[in-house]
XYZ file of C-alpha atoms in Angstrom:
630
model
C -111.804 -31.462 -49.284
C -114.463 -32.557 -47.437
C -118.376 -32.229 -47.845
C -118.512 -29.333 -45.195
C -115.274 -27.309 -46.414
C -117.063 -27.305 -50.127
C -120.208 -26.226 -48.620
C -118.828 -23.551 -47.385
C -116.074 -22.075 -49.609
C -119.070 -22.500 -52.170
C -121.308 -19.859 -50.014
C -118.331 -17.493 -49.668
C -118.094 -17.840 -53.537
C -121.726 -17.012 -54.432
C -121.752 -14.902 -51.536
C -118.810 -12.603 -53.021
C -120.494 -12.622 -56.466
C -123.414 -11.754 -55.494
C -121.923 -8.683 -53.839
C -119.962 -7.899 -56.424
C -122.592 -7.879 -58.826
C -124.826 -5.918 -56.236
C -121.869 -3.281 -56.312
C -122.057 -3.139 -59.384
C -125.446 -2.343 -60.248
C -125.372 -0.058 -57.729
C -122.400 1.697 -59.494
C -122.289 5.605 -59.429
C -124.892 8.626 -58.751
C -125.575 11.767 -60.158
C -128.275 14.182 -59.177
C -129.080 17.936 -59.094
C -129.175 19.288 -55.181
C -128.569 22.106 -53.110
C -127.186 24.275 -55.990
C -124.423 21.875 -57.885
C -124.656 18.862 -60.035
C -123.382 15.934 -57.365
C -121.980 13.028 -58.304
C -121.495 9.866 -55.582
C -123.225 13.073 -53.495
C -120.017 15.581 -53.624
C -120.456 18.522 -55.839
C -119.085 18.435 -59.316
C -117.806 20.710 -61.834
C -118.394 19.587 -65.642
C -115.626 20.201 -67.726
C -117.329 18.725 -71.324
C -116.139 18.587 -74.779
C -118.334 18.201 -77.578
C -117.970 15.766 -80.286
C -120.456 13.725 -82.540
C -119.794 10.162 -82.959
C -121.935 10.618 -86.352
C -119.082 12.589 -87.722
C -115.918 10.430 -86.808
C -115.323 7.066 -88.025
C -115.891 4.984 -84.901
C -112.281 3.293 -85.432
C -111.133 7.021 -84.366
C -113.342 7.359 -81.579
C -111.319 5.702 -78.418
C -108.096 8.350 -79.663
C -110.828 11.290 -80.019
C -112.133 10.551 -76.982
C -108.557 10.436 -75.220
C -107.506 13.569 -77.299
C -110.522 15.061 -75.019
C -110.032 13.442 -71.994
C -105.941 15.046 -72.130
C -107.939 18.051 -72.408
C -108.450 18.409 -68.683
C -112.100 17.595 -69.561
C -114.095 14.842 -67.722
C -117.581 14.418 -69.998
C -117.940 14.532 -73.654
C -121.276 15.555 -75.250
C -122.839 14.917 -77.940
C -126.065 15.191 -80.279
C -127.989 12.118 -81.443
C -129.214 13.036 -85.115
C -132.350 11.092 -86.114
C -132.064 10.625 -89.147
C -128.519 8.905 -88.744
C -130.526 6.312 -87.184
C -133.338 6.386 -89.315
C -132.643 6.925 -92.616
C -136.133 5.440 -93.902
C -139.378 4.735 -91.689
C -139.277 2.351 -90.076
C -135.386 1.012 -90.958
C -133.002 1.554 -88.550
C -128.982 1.642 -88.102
C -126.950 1.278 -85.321
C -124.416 -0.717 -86.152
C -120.908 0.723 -87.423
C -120.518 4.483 -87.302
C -123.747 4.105 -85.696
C -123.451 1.967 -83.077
C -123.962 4.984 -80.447
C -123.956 2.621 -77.484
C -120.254 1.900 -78.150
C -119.625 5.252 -78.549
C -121.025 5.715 -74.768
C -119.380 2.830 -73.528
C -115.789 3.672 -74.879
C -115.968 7.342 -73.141
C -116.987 5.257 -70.230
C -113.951 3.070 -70.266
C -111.789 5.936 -71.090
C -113.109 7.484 -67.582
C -115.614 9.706 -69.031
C -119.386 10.673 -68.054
C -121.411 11.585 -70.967
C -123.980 13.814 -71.637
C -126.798 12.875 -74.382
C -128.550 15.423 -76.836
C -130.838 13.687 -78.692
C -133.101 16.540 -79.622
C -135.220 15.402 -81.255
C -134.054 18.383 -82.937
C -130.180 19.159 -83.107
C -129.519 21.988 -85.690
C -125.746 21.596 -85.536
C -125.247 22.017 -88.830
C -126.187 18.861 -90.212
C -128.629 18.135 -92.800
C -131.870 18.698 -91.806
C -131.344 19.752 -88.217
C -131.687 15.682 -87.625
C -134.833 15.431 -88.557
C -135.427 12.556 -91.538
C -135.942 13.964 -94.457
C -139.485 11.477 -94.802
C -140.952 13.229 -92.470
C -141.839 15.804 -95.136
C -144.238 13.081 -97.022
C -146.161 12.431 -93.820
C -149.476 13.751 -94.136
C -150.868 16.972 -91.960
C -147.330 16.417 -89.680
C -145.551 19.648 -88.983
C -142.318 19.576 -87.252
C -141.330 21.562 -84.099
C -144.904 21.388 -83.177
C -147.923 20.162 -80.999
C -149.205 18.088 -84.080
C -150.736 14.603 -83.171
C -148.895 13.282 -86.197
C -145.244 15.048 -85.709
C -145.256 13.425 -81.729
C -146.649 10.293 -82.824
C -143.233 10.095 -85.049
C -141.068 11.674 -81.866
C -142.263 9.137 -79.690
C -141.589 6.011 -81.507
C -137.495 7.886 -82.040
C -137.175 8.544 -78.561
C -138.478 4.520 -77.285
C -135.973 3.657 -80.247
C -132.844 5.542 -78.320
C -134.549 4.403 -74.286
C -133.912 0.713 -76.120
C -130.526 1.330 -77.115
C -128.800 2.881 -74.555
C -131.316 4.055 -71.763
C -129.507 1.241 -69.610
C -126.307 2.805 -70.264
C -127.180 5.918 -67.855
C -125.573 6.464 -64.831
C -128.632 5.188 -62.491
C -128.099 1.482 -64.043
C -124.446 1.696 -64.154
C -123.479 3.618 -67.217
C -121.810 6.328 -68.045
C -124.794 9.180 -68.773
C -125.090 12.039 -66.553
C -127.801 14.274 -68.169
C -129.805 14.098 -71.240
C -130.991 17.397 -73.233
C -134.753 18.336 -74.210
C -135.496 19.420 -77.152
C -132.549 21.590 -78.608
C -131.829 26.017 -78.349
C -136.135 26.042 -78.432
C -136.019 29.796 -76.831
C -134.610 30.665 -80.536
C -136.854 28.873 -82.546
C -139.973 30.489 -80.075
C -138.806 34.183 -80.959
C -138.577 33.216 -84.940
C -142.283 31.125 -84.715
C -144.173 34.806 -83.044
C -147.102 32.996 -85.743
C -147.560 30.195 -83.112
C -149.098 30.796 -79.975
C -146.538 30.721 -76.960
C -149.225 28.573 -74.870
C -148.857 25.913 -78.081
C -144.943 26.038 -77.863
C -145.113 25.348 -73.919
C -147.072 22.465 -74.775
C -144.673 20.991 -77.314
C -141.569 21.733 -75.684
C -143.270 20.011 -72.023
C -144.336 17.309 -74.515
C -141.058 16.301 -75.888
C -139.383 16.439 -71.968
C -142.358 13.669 -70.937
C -142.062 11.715 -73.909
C -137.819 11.527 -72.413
C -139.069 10.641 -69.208
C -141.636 7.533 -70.857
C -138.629 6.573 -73.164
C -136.940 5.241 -69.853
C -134.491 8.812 -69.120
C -134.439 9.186 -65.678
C -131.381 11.215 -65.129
C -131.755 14.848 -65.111
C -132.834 16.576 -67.864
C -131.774 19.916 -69.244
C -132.638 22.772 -71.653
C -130.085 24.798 -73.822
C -130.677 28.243 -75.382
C -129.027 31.600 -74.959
C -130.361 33.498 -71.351
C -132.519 35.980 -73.254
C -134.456 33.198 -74.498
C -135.117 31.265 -71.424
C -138.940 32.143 -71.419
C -139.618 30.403 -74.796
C -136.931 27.711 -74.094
C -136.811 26.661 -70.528
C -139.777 24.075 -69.707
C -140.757 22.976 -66.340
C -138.564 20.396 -64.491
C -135.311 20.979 -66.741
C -132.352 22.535 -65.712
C -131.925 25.765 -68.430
C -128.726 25.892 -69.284
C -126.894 28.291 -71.810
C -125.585 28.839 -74.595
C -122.613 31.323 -75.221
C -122.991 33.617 -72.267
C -119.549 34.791 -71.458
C -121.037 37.192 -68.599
C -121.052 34.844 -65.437
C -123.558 37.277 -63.899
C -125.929 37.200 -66.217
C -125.667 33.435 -66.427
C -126.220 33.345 -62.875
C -129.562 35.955 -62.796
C -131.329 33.778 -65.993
C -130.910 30.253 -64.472
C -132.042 31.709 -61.173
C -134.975 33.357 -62.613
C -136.043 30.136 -64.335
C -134.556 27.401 -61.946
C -135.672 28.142 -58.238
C -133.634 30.639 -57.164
C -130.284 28.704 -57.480
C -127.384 27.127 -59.513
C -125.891 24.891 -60.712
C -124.773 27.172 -64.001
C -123.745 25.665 -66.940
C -122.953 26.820 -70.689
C -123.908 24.273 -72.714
C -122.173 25.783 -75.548
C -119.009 27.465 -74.843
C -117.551 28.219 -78.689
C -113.542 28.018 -79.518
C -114.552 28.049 -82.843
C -117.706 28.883 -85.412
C -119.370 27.308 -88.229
C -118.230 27.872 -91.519
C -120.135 28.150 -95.093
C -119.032 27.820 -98.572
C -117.912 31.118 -100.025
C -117.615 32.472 -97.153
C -114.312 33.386 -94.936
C -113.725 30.315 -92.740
C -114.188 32.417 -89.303
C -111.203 31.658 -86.590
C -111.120 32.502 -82.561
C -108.166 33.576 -80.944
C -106.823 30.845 -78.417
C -106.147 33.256 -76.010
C -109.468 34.253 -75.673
C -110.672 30.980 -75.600
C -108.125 30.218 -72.668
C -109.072 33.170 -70.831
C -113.032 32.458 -70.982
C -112.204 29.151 -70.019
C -110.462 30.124 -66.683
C -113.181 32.621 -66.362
C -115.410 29.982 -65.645
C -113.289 27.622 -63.935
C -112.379 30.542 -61.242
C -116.616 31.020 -60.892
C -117.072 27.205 -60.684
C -119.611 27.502 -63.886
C -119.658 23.981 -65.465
C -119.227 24.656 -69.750
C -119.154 22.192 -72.981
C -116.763 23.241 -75.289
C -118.748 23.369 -78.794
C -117.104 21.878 -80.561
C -114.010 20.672 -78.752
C -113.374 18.074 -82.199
C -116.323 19.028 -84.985
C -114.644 16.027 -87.378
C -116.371 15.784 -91.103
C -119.796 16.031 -92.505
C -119.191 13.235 -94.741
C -121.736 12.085 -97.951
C -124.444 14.348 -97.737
C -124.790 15.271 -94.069
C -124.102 18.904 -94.042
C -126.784 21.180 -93.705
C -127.249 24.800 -94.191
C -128.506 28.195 -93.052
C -129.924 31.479 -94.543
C -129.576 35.213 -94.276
C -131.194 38.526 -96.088
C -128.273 38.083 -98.881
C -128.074 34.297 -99.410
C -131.251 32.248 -99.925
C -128.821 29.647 -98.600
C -125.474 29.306 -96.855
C -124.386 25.615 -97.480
C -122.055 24.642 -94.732
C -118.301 22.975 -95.154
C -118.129 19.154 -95.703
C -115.201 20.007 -93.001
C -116.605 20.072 -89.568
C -113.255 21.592 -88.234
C -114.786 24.425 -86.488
C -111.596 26.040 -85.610
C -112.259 23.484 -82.566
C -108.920 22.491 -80.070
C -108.755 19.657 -81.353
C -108.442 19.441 -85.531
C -110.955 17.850 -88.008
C -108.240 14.880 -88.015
C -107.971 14.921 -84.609
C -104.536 16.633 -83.990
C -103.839 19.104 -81.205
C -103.763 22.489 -81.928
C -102.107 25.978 -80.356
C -105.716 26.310 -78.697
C -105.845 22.836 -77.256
C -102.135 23.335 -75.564
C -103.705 26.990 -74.498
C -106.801 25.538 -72.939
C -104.686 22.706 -71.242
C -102.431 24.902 -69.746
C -104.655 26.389 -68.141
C -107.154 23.164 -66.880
C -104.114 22.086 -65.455
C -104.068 24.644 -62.908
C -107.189 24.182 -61.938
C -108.403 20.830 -61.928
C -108.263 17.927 -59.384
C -107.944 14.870 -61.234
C -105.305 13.339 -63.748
C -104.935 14.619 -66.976
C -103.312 12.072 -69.071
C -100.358 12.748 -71.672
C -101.503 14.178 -75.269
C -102.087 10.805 -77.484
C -100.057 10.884 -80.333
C -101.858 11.582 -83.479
C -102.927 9.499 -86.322
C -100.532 8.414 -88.983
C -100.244 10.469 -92.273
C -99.738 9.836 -96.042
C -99.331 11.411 -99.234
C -100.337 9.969 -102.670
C -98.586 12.194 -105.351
C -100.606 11.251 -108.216
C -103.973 9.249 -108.666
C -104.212 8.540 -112.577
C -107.545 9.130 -113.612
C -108.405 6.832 -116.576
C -112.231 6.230 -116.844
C -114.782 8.975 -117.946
C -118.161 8.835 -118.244
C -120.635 11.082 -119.547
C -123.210 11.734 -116.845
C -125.759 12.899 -119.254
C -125.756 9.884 -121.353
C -125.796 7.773 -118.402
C -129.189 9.475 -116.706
C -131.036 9.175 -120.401
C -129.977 5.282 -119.850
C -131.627 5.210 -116.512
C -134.868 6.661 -117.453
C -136.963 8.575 -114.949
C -140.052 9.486 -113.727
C -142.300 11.482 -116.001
C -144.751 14.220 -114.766
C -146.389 17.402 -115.834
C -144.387 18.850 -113.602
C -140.475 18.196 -112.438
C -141.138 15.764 -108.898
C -139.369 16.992 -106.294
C -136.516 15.136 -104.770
C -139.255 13.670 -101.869
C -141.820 12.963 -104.329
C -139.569 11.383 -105.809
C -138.252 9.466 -102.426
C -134.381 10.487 -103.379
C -133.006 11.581 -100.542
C -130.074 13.438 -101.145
C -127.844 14.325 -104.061
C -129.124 15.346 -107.659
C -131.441 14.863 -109.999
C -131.781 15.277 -113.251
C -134.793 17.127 -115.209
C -135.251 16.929 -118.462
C -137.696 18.160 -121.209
C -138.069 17.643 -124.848
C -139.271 20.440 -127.056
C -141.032 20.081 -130.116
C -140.833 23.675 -131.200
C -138.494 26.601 -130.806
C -138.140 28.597 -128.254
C -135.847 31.507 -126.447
C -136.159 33.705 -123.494
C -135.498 34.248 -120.063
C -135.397 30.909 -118.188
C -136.142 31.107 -114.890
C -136.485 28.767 -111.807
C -137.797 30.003 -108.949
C -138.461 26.985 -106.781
C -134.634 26.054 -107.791
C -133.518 24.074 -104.384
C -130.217 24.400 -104.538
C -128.122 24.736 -107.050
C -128.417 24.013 -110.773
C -126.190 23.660 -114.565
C -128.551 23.666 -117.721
C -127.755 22.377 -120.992
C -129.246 22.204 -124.301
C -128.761 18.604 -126.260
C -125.717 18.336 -123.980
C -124.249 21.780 -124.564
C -123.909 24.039 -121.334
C -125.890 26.570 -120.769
C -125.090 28.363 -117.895
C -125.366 27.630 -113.892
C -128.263 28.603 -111.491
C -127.310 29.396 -107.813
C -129.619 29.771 -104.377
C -126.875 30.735 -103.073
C -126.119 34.010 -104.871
C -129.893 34.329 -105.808
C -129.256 33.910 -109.262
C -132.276 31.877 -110.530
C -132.750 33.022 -114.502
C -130.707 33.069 -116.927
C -131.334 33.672 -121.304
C -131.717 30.435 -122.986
C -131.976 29.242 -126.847
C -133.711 25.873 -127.654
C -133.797 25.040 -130.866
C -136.765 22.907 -132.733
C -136.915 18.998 -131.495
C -134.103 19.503 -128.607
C -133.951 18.409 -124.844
C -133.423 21.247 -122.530
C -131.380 19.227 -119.125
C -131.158 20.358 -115.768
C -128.891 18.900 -113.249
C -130.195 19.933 -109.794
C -127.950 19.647 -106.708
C -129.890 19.118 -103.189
C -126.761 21.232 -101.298
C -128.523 20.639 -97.378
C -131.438 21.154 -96.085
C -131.945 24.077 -94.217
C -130.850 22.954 -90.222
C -131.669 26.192 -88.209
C -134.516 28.988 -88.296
C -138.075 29.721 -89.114
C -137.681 28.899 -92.904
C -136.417 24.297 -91.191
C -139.969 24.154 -92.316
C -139.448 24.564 -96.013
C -137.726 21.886 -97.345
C -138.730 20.253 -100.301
C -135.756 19.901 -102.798
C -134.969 20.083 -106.111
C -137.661 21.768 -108.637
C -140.341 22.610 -106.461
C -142.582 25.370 -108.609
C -143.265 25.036 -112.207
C -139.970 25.857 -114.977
C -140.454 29.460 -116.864
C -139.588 30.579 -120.003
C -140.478 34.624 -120.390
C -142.532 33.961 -117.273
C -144.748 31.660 -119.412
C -145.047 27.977 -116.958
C -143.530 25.116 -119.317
C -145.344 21.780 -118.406
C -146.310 18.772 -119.488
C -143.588 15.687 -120.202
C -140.760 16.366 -118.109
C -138.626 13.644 -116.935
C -136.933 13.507 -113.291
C -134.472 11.450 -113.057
C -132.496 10.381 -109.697
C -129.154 9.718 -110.219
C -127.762 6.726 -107.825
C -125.216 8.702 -105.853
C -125.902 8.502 -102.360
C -124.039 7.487 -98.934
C -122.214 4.618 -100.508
C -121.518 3.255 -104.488
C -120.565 -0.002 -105.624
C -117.825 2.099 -108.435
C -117.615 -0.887 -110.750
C -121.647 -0.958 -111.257
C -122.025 2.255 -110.842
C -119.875 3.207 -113.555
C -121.017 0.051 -115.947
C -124.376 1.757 -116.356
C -122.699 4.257 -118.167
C -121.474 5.088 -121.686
C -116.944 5.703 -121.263
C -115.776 8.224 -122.989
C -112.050 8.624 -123.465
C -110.514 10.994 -121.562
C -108.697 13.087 -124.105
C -112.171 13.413 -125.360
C -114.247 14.758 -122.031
C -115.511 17.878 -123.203
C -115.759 20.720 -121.146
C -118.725 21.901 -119.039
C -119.558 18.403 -119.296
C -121.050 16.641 -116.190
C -118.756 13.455 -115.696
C -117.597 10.589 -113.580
C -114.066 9.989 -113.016
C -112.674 6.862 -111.958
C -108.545 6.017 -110.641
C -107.465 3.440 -108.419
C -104.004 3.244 -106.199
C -102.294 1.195 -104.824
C -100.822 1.768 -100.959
C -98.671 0.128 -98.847
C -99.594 1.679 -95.928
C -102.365 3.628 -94.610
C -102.905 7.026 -93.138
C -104.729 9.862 -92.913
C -104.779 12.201 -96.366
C -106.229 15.106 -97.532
C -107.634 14.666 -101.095
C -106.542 17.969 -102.888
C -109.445 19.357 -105.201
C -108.220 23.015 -105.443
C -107.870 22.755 -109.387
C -111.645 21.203 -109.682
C -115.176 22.646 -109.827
C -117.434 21.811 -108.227
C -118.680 17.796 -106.848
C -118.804 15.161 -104.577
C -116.053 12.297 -104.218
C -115.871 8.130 -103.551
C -113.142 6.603 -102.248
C -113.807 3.171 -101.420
C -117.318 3.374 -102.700
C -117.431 5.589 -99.623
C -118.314 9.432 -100.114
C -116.413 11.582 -98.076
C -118.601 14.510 -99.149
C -118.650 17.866 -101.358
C -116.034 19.996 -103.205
C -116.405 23.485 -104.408
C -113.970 25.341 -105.696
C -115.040 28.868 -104.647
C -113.849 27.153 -101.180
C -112.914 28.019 -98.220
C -112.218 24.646 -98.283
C -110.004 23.221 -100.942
C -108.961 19.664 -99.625
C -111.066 16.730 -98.718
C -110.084 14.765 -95.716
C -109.914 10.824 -96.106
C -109.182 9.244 -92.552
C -106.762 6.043 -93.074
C -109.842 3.665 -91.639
C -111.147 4.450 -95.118
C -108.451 3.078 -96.551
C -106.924 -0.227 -97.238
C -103.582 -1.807 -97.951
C -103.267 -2.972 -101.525
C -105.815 -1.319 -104.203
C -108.078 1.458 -103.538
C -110.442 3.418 -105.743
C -111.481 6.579 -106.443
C -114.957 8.338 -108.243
C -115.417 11.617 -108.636
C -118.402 13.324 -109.686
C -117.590 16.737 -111.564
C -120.248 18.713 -112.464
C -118.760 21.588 -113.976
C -115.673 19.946 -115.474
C -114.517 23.471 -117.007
C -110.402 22.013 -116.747
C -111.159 18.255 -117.522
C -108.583 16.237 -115.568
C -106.339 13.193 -115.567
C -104.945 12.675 -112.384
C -105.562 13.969 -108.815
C -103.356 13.888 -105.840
C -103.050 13.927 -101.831
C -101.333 16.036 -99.451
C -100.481 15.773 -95.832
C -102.123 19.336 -94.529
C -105.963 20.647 -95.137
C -106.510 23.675 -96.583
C -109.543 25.082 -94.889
C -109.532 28.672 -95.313
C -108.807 30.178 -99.121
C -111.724 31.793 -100.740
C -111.594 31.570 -104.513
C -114.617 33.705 -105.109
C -113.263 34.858 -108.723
């Protein structure tokens, strides 16, 4: 080749890449005009699906993500919870089940926009509404507010998320279409009537510019139900919302608050509802979920199915709500939500209902159902280590106060704690625990007492201590409160003085932490403490269990707990969250990613321990929905 021929077949080259690249960087568009959502400037229908990376292992999340995209949908949703990413100040994760910009990308390959809710609050049922649980030990910060010190803390969140995926929206290539401000705000404005309206304005404009200097640039939206547009809806944000069935009145809100004109979307469109413990698991009909959904489709209203998968609140991510009977309503570890598609990602009668009938409408390719995940059963895990859990928190020593700490005085994030208080004289009464936050079993030297509930509000109960005993308390932190007036209180564990015949008991009392959190190393976890043999576990006494298994082959299982009491399990030094026996739920799900060929273990931490038991076993189908109140 001569000197002239390379010259030039090396210009067409770098001419081509450079076009290429210029292409694309150029990639797609997305705007709000003339009425509609556009996208490459033709108008658009969104046909979402909610799902939260937080609460599927990201191994499962290309299949979830298909399972939605066979849907008929074309966008999945989903919240960004803060304190996934920020479990401590100033430590950050987003690697793993983290890594939310993989979670973006892999919609995007599968063909998928996406649409970001990063709150900074997200309710959703998770621990805390999002929020770190930290923030409570900042001084003079108040959440959900104008406060110098709560925005300072927003901000430096909200850069965080620009850094990690703001160049994954739509305007630089990716696959983000809109981002949300702020979270259902209208609600939280008609619960807050204490705060000036002109102060939540301010807040809720605040949190939209702080977006906007965080690097979002696409449009930006509210969500709320239409009655609560005036606290929720904030300048320069499309108001969308949030289970409004009645296209009309969808169409007369968004008007009133968005110039006259569309587009209409409901952010939350419900198949399915959140579910508590002791408390009917609450089901939808699929044929009135397939008949709202062609509602909208014939009225062109874009919707997000919430949830469209709701996967697992695994560890200690579930949060909770309130009412006038229940101080607290401690959601599900199960995130099912009665959703289309199942907590272990399997279709159900209301997916093939909805698909029928997004197949008559839409204009692009659906692809074929994805077959689901494999599935195992383990007949029998032999349980044969048991350790006293009393024993092994007097090993660990504690923290020792006039008063019990509280679980963030303490900086213990989540789980239980354990308060304990020797008395050098008699004494016998009414015990009574006020501040109890959540959920409590007392002994004397060891022996059980009784069990204190927030639930039920069932905070005293008659107790005997004899001269030079220990009075123990085993608190449980079951959530914090995600949704309503009362996110603002807290604080867990003991958080007013201890009673006995209303007289305050203080002075020496011992809080202990016990080291079950997200993860446990099992074999150091359970050296620290005293074995007991297992013919020997007394009942009503807190203990660890500990099993191991051997498997072949993975799969998906459902750990069966319906003969237990009440606790959280390991599995892999991995904790795939809370049991109860009152239910609904009576089986914990373990995805196969948890899992591993050759030996596995197992710890189980049973606090009431009123059957002690020796093995435990699998089955192939979750049992979601049998209350076992008696």
């Amino acid at each position: 080749m001569n000197k002239f021929k390379l010259i030039c077949l090396t210009g067409l080259l770098v001419g081509s890449v450079c076009t290429i690249r210029a292409q694309e960087k150029k990639g797609h568009s997305f705007k709000i005009e003339n009425g509609h959502f556009q996208y490459d400037n033709k108008p658009l229908q969104i046909h979402a699906g909610e799902m939260h990376y937080a609460r599927i292992p990201h191994q499962y999340w290309r299949h979830r993500l298909q399972m939605l995209k066979a849907l008929g949908l074309n966008t999945v949703a989903t919240y960004v919870f803060w304190n996934f990413h920020e479990p401590e100040e100033g430590k950050w994760n987003f690697e793993g089940d983290h890594d939310l910009a993989t979670f973006i990308r892999t919609a995007q390959e599968e063909g998928l926009m996406v649409i970001l809710r990063p709150g900074p609050y997200a309710c959703a049922e998770w621990e805390f509404g999002g929020y770190p649980w930290w923030l409570q030990n900042v001084p003079n910060l108040e959440i959900r507010r104008d406060n110098p010190a709560f925005l300072a803390y927003t901000q430096k969140y909200l850069n965080r998320l620009g850094q990690e995926v703001g160049n994954l929206q739509i305007s630089k290539g990716g696959p983000i279409v809109m981002v949300q401000a702020e979270n259902e705000f209208g609600s939280y404005v008609s619960q807050r009537q204490d705060i000036p309206l002109e102060e939540h304005k301010s807040y809720n404009a605040k949190i939209k510019k702080q977006l906007e200097e965080a690097g979002f640039e696409v449009p930006l939206f509210t969500s709320d139900g239409t009655w609560l547009f005036e606290g929720g809806a904030t300048a320069g944000a499309l108001p969308a919302a949030n289970g409004e069935n009645n296209v009309e009145s969808l169409k007369k809100a968004v008007d009133q608050y968005h110039g006259g004109q569309g587009p209409y979307m409901v952010a939350e469109f419900y198949p399915g509802w959140l579910s508590h413990w002791a408390e009917p698991f609450p089901k939808v009909a699929a044929s009135k979920v397939a008949q709202q959904t062609e509602t909208y489709l014939k009225d062109k209203v874009s919707f997000n199915f919430y949830m469209v998968h709701g996967g697992t609140n695994f560890g200690f991510t579930s949060g909770a709500n309130y009412n006038k009977q229940h101080d607290i309503q401690p959601d599900l570890t199960s995130y099912d939500y009665d959703a289309p598609i199942s907590e272990a990602g399997w279709a159900t009668p209301k997916y093939d209902s909805i698909r029928n009938v997004m197949l008559k409408y839409v204009d692009y390719k659906v692809p074929a159902v994805p077959k689901p995940m494999p599935v195992i059963e383990i007949p029998s895990i032999t349980l044969d280590k048991v350790v006293d859990v009393l024993g092994f928190a007097e090993q660990l020593g504690g923290n020792e106060d006039e008063q019990p700490l509280t679980f963030e005085q303490l900086g213990h994030p989540y789980g239980y704690v354990v308060y304990s208080r020797r008395f050098n004289q008699p004494i016998n009464g009414k015990l009574s625990l006020k501040g109890l936050r959540d959920y409590a079993c007392v002994y004397v030297d060891g022996e059980f007492v009784g069990e204190l509930n927030r639930y039920f509000k069932h905070y005293d109960l008659e107790i005997d201590i004899p001269f030079n005993s220990t009075l123990q308390i085993v608190v449980e932190n079951m959530g914090r409160i995600n949704y309503g007036a009362e996110i603002v209180h807290n604080n867990k564990g003991i958080i007013s003085p201890v009673t006995i015949n209303d007289i305050p008991i203080t002075g020496n009392w011992l809080s202990t932490p016990l080291p079950l959190s997200e993860t446990i190393e099992p074999t150091k976890l359970l050296g620290l403490g005293q074995a007991i043999d297992n013919k020997q576990a007394q009942q009503n006494m807190p203990v660890l269990y500990e099993g191991s298994f051997e498997l072949s082959e993975v799969g998906d299982t459902f750990l069966d707990m319906e003969s237990w009491g009440k606790g959280i399990v390991f599995v892999n030094g991995r904790n795939i969250g809370r049991y109860w026996k009152l239910g609904p739920q009576q089986t914990l799900y373990i995805p196969g990613a948890f899992l591993k060929k050759g030996k596995n273990s197992l710890v189980i931490f049973e606090q009431l321990n009123q059957q002690p038991q020796k093995s435990v076993r699998t089955v192939k189908v979750p049992v979601l929905d049998k209350l076992a109140l008696q």
